[in-house]
Amino acid sequence: MEETYEFTKEDLQEIETIKAKFPTNTAATLPVLWVAQRRFGHVEPAVQRLVAKTLELPESHVHGVATFYTMYYKERKGKYVLDVCTTTSCQLCGGYKMLHYLEDKLGIKAGETTEDGMFSIQSVECLGACGYAPMMQITNDVYVNNLTEEKLDEVIESLKEGEMPEFESVGMPLLEKRNI
């Protein structure tokens, strides 16, 4: 039997505010999917149907949007989703080594969730931080740059204690003033 999902009164008020910012309900699909994912932790097909019904859109449209973007979770994930970049820059700097270290540490493979529901690991394409490789993103939020095994150990321990790592500000090198 499929689980039934409903938005809260507060969710519906937020959705109305979102809809008011766009010329059509179709244009509100992305932000309303965020509302749904924040509420339910994922946008499984039943949640996609709720979004479609709420926006009065075809289910196929919402499904197409949800499945196109990797930031929407189409299945239940752990409390913390660890997206490890394995694209070329990260790969060359040890991305796969960090991915395999996490898999060994947590006892799961990429695409799986720990039995306690705390962690999911994903191997992902570029997260746009090639200069700080290898890196990962935690649950569509904080970036953790310049990964090492020690840094991963610290991050996992903090997450187990319910503490999200601080945002890492990484400065860009200053360019010399040039006369062009």
PDB file of C-alpha atoms in Angstrom:
ATOM      1  CA  MET A   1       0.000   0.000   0.000  1.00  0.00           C
ATOM      2  CA  GLU A   2       1.395   3.375  -1.039  1.00  0.00           C
ATOM      3  CA  GLU A   3       1.987   5.959   1.667  1.00  0.00           C
ATOM      4  CA  THR A   4      -0.266   9.029   1.564  1.00  0.00           C
ATOM      5  CA  TYR A   5       1.327  12.466   1.733  1.00  0.00           C
ATOM      6  CA  GLU A   6      -0.249  15.799   2.591  1.00  0.00           C
ATOM      7  CA  PHE A   7       1.168  19.279   2.881  1.00  0.00           C
ATOM      8  CA  THR A   8       0.685  21.137   6.167  1.00  0.00           C
ATOM      9  CA  LYS A   9      -1.276  24.370   6.323  1.00  0.00           C
ATOM     10  CA  GLU A  10       2.067  26.215   6.570  1.00  0.00           C
ATOM     11  CA  ASP A  11       3.387  24.387   3.491  1.00  0.00           C
ATOM     12  CA  LEU A  12       0.290  25.371   1.523  1.00  0.00           C
ATOM     13  CA  GLN A  13       0.691  29.013   2.575  1.00  0.00           C
ATOM     14  CA  GLU A  14       4.333  28.914   1.425  1.00  0.00           C
ATOM     15  CA  ILE A  15       3.274  27.342  -1.869  1.00  0.00           C
ATOM     16  CA  GLU A  16       0.700  30.100  -2.427  1.00  0.00           C
ATOM     17  CA  THR A  17       3.442  32.689  -1.812  1.00  0.00           C
ATOM     18  CA  ILE A  18       5.681  30.899  -4.307  1.00  0.00           C
ATOM     19  CA  LYS A  19       2.907  30.684  -6.916  1.00  0.00           C
ATOM     20  CA  ALA A  20       2.285  34.427  -6.590  1.00  0.00           C
ATOM     21  CA  LYS A  21       5.866  35.104  -7.703  1.00  0.00           C
ATOM     22  CA  PHE A  22       5.474  33.311 -11.032  1.00  0.00           C
ATOM     23  CA  PRO A  23       3.312  33.924 -14.098  1.00  0.00           C
ATOM     24  CA  THR A  24       2.219  30.263 -14.244  1.00  0.00           C
ATOM     25  CA  ASN A  25       2.069  27.299 -11.888  1.00  0.00           C
ATOM     26  CA  THR A  26       4.436  25.463 -14.233  1.00  0.00           C
ATOM     27  CA  ALA A  27       7.141  28.000 -13.400  1.00  0.00           C
ATOM     28  CA  ALA A  28       6.668  27.281  -9.671  1.00  0.00           C
ATOM     29  CA  THR A  29       7.480  23.572 -10.024  1.00  0.00           C
ATOM     30  CA  LEU A  30      11.116  23.712  -8.853  1.00  0.00           C
ATOM     31  CA  PRO A  31      10.543  25.698  -5.643  1.00  0.00           C
ATOM     32  CA  VAL A  32       7.447  23.673  -4.756  1.00  0.00           C
ATOM     33  CA  LEU A  33       9.457  20.460  -5.167  1.00  0.00           C
ATOM     34  CA  TRP A  34      11.890  21.964  -2.618  1.00  0.00           C
ATOM     35  CA  VAL A  35       8.984  22.538  -0.213  1.00  0.00           C
ATOM     36  CA  ALA A  36       7.971  18.904  -0.685  1.00  0.00           C
ATOM     37  CA  GLN A  37      11.483  17.543  -0.234  1.00  0.00           C
ATOM     38  CA  ARG A  38      12.008  19.649   2.890  1.00  0.00           C
ATOM     39  CA  ARG A  39       8.714  18.313   4.304  1.00  0.00           C
ATOM     40  CA  PHE A  40       9.034  14.618   3.379  1.00  0.00           C
ATOM     41  CA  GLY A  41      12.789  14.159   2.842  1.00  0.00           C
ATOM     42  CA  HIS A  42      12.311  13.012  -0.759  1.00  0.00           C
ATOM     43  CA  VAL A  43      10.072  13.383  -3.792  1.00  0.00           C
ATOM     44  CA  GLU A  44       9.057   9.779  -4.446  1.00  0.00           C
ATOM     45  CA  PRO A  45       6.324   9.329  -7.091  1.00  0.00           C
ATOM     46  CA  ALA A  46       3.529   9.766  -4.520  1.00  0.00           C
ATOM     47  CA  VAL A  47       5.035  13.112  -3.461  1.00  0.00           C
ATOM     48  CA  GLN A  48       5.392  14.120  -7.120  1.00  0.00           C
ATOM     49  CA  ARG A  49       1.678  13.395  -7.571  1.00  0.00           C
ATOM     50  CA  LEU A  50       0.875  15.610  -4.562  1.00  0.00           C
ATOM     51  CA  VAL A  51       2.929  18.454  -6.067  1.00  0.00           C
ATOM     52  CA  ALA A  52       1.169  18.001  -9.428  1.00  0.00           C
ATOM     53  CA  LYS A  53      -2.244  18.033  -7.766  1.00  0.00           C
ATOM     54  CA  THR A  54      -1.364  21.072  -5.634  1.00  0.00           C
ATOM     55  CA  LEU A  55      -0.106  23.010  -8.657  1.00  0.00           C
ATOM     56  CA  GLU A  56      -2.862  21.667 -10.927  1.00  0.00           C
ATOM     57  CA  LEU A  57      -0.261  20.362 -13.380  1.00  0.00           C
ATOM     58  CA  PRO A  58       0.122  17.069 -15.233  1.00  0.00           C
ATOM     59  CA  GLU A  59       1.940  14.444 -13.170  1.00  0.00           C
ATOM     60  CA  SER A  60       4.224  13.857 -16.158  1.00  0.00           C
ATOM     61  CA  HIS A  61       5.500  17.445 -15.958  1.00  0.00           C
ATOM     62  CA  VAL A  62       6.372  17.228 -12.260  1.00  0.00           C
ATOM     63  CA  HIS A  63       7.932  13.792 -12.751  1.00  0.00           C
ATOM     64  CA  GLY A  64      10.028  15.109 -15.639  1.00  0.00           C
ATOM     65  CA  VAL A  65      11.341  17.997 -13.560  1.00  0.00           C
ATOM     66  CA  ALA A  66      11.995  15.872 -10.463  1.00  0.00           C
ATOM     67  CA  THR A  67      13.876  13.212 -12.391  1.00  0.00           C
ATOM     68  CA  PHE A  68      15.926  15.692 -14.437  1.00  0.00           C
ATOM     69  CA  TYR A  69      17.540  17.354 -11.417  1.00  0.00           C
ATOM     70  CA  THR A  70      19.811  15.297  -9.167  1.00  0.00           C
ATOM     71  CA  MET A  71      19.201  17.533  -6.135  1.00  0.00           C
ATOM     72  CA  TYR A  72      15.720  16.071  -5.759  1.00  0.00           C
ATOM     73  CA  TYR A  73      15.768  12.690  -4.040  1.00  0.00           C
ATOM     74  CA  LYS A  74      13.492  10.266  -5.869  1.00  0.00           C
ATOM     75  CA  GLU A  75      13.730   7.737  -3.043  1.00  0.00           C
ATOM     76  CA  ARG A  76      14.172   7.836   0.698  1.00  0.00           C
ATOM     77  CA  LYS A  77      17.676   8.755   1.769  1.00  0.00           C
ATOM     78  CA  GLY A  78      19.510   8.963   5.046  1.00  0.00           C
ATOM     79  CA  LYS A  79      19.307  12.001   7.284  1.00  0.00           C
ATOM     80  CA  TYR A  80      22.631  13.080   5.786  1.00  0.00           C
ATOM     81  CA  VAL A  81      23.276  12.543   2.084  1.00  0.00           C
ATOM     82  CA  LEU A  82      26.983  12.603   1.302  1.00  0.00           C
ATOM     83  CA  ASP A  83      27.477  13.561  -2.350  1.00  0.00           C
ATOM     84  CA  VAL A  84      31.090  12.781  -3.230  1.00  0.00           C
ATOM     85  CA  CYS A  85      32.250  14.365  -6.471  1.00  0.00           C
ATOM     86  CA  THR A  86      33.970  11.887  -8.779  1.00  0.00           C
ATOM     87  CA  THR A  87      34.246  14.022 -11.911  1.00  0.00           C
ATOM     88  CA  THR A  88      37.681  14.468 -13.493  1.00  0.00           C
ATOM     89  CA  SER A  89      39.156  17.195 -11.230  1.00  0.00           C
ATOM     90  CA  CYS A  90      38.044  15.482  -8.038  1.00  0.00           C
ATOM     91  CA  GLN A  91      38.925  12.062  -9.442  1.00  0.00           C
ATOM     92  CA  LEU A  92      42.486  13.159 -10.212  1.00  0.00           C
ATOM     93  CA  CYS A  93      42.825  14.603  -6.699  1.00  0.00           C
ATOM     94  CA  GLY A  94      41.528  11.488  -4.907  1.00  0.00           C
ATOM     95  CA  GLY A  95      37.729  11.661  -5.209  1.00  0.00           C
ATOM     96  CA  TYR A  96      37.348   7.912  -5.642  1.00  0.00           C
ATOM     97  CA  LYS A  97      39.761   7.289  -2.783  1.00  0.00           C
ATOM     98  CA  MET A  98      37.556   9.474  -0.540  1.00  0.00           C
ATOM     99  CA  LEU A  99      34.392   7.757  -1.817  1.00  0.00           C
ATOM    100  CA  HIS A 100      35.819   4.297  -1.063  1.00  0.00           C
ATOM    101  CA  TYR A 101      37.051   5.474   2.346  1.00  0.00           C
ATOM    102  CA  LEU A 102      33.503   6.633   3.212  1.00  0.00           C
ATOM    103  CA  GLU A 103      32.031   3.363   1.942  1.00  0.00           C
ATOM    104  CA  ASP A 104      34.413   1.359   4.153  1.00  0.00           C
ATOM    105  CA  LYS A 105      33.886   3.636   7.160  1.00  0.00           C
ATOM    106  CA  LEU A 106      30.083   3.502   6.962  1.00  0.00           C
ATOM    107  CA  GLY A 107      29.808  -0.095   5.717  1.00  0.00           C
ATOM    108  CA  ILE A 108      27.710   0.791   2.665  1.00  0.00           C
ATOM    109  CA  LYS A 109      28.299   1.383  -1.028  1.00  0.00           C
ATOM    110  CA  ALA A 110      27.430   4.474  -3.080  1.00  0.00           C
ATOM    111  CA  GLY A 111      23.677   4.489  -3.631  1.00  0.00           C
ATOM    112  CA  GLU A 112      22.963   2.849  -0.253  1.00  0.00           C
ATOM    113  CA  THR A 113      21.846   4.046   3.177  1.00  0.00           C
ATOM    114  CA  THR A 114      23.124   2.900   6.559  1.00  0.00           C
ATOM    115  CA  GLU A 115      20.801   0.621   8.534  1.00  0.00           C
ATOM    116  CA  ASP A 116      20.196   3.337  11.133  1.00  0.00           C
ATOM    117  CA  GLY A 117      19.013   5.726   8.389  1.00  0.00           C
ATOM    118  CA  MET A 118      21.695   8.258   9.292  1.00  0.00           C
ATOM    119  CA  PHE A 119      23.812   8.329   6.105  1.00  0.00           C
ATOM    120  CA  SER A 120      23.450   7.822   2.363  1.00  0.00           C
ATOM    121  CA  ILE A 121      26.410   8.021   0.010  1.00  0.00           C
ATOM    122  CA  GLN A 122      26.213   9.088  -3.619  1.00  0.00           C
ATOM    123  CA  SER A 123      28.855   9.408  -6.306  1.00  0.00           C
ATOM    124  CA  VAL A 124      27.924  12.577  -8.174  1.00  0.00           C
ATOM    125  CA  GLU A 125      29.018  14.610 -11.139  1.00  0.00           C
ATOM    126  CA  CYS A 126      30.611  18.026 -10.862  1.00  0.00           C
ATOM    127  CA  LEU A 127      29.556  20.221  -7.956  1.00  0.00           C
ATOM    128  CA  GLY A 128      31.462  23.213  -9.312  1.00  0.00           C
ATOM    129  CA  ALA A 129      34.302  23.342  -6.789  1.00  0.00           C
ATOM    130  CA  CYS A 130      37.108  21.891  -8.915  1.00  0.00           C
ATOM    131  CA  GLY A 131      39.732  24.156  -7.350  1.00  0.00           C
ATOM    132  CA  TYR A 132      39.113  22.587  -3.922  1.00  0.00           C
ATOM    133  CA  ALA A 133      39.105  18.937  -4.980  1.00  0.00           C
ATOM    134  CA  PRO A 134      38.383  16.393  -3.757  1.00  0.00           C
ATOM    135  CA  MET A 135      35.134  17.575  -2.238  1.00  0.00           C
ATOM    136  CA  MET A 136      31.629  16.558  -1.208  1.00  0.00           C
ATOM    137  CA  GLN A 137      28.319  18.194  -0.481  1.00  0.00           C
ATOM    138  CA  ILE A 138      26.149  17.300   2.494  1.00  0.00           C
ATOM    139  CA  THR A 139      22.395  17.033   1.829  1.00  0.00           C
ATOM    140  CA  ASN A 140      22.258  19.729  -0.873  1.00  0.00           C
ATOM    141  CA  ASP A 141      23.841  22.210   1.510  1.00  0.00           C
ATOM    142  CA  VAL A 142      27.330  22.498   2.958  1.00  0.00           C
ATOM    143  CA  TYR A 143      30.393  21.869   0.777  1.00  0.00           C
ATOM    144  CA  VAL A 144      33.366  20.145   2.391  1.00  0.00           C
ATOM    145  CA  ASN A 145      36.486  20.916   0.370  1.00  0.00           C
ATOM    146  CA  ASN A 146      40.010  19.493   0.153  1.00  0.00           C
ATOM    147  CA  LEU A 147      38.924  16.138   1.592  1.00  0.00           C
ATOM    148  CA  THR A 148      41.272  13.875   3.498  1.00  0.00           C
ATOM    149  CA  GLU A 149      40.513  10.729   5.488  1.00  0.00           C
ATOM    150  CA  GLU A 150      41.025  12.721   8.708  1.00  0.00           C
ATOM    151  CA  LYS A 151      38.629  15.432   7.550  1.00  0.00           C
ATOM    152  CA  LEU A 152      36.012  12.819   6.636  1.00  0.00           C
ATOM    153  CA  ASP A 153      36.394  11.229  10.093  1.00  0.00           C
ATOM    154  CA  GLU A 154      35.756  14.636  11.720  1.00  0.00           C
ATOM    155  CA  VAL A 155      32.744  15.357   9.497  1.00  0.00           C
ATOM    156  CA  ILE A 156      31.144  11.952  10.161  1.00  0.00           C
ATOM    157  CA  GLU A 157      31.631  12.317  13.929  1.00  0.00           C
ATOM    158  CA  SER A 158      30.090  15.813  13.922  1.00  0.00           C
ATOM    159  CA  LEU A 159      27.113  14.629  11.880  1.00  0.00           C
ATOM    160  CA  LYS A 160      26.576  11.714  14.279  1.00  0.00           C
ATOM    161  CA  GLU A 161      26.328  14.334  17.043  1.00  0.00           C
ATOM    162  CA  GLY A 162      23.810  16.291  14.954  1.00  0.00           C
ATOM    163  CA  GLU A 163      26.237  19.075  14.089  1.00  0.00           C
ATOM    164  CA  MET A 164      26.538  20.219  10.477  1.00  0.00           C
ATOM    165  CA  PRO A 165      30.066  21.337   9.583  1.00  0.00           C
ATOM    166  CA  GLU A 166      30.612  25.056   9.210  1.00  0.00           C
ATOM    167  CA  PHE A 167      30.596  26.594   5.765  1.00  0.00           C
ATOM    168  CA  GLU A 168      34.158  26.690   4.443  1.00  0.00           C
ATOM    169  CA  SER A 169      35.058  29.968   2.849  1.00  0.00           C
ATOM    170  CA  VAL A 170      37.783  29.388   0.299  1.00  0.00           C
ATOM    171  CA  GLY A 171      39.328  32.563  -1.053  1.00  0.00           C
ATOM    172  CA  MET A 172      40.188  33.073  -4.671  1.00  0.00           C
ATOM    173  CA  PRO A 173      43.728  34.116  -5.569  1.00  0.00           C
ATOM    174  CA  LEU A 174      44.082  37.791  -6.320  1.00  0.00           C
ATOM    175  CA  LEU A 175      44.989  38.619  -9.873  1.00  0.00           C
ATOM    176  CA  GLU A 176      47.609  41.222 -10.589  1.00  0.00           C
ATOM    177  CA  LYS A 177      46.252  44.463 -11.863  1.00  0.00           C
ATOM    178  CA  ARG A 178      46.806  44.415 -15.591  1.00  0.00           C
ATOM    179  CA  ASN A 179      46.771  47.174 -18.111  1.00  0.00           C
ATOM    180  CA  ILE A 180      44.808  45.985 -21.086  1.00  0.00           C
TER     181      ILE A 180
END
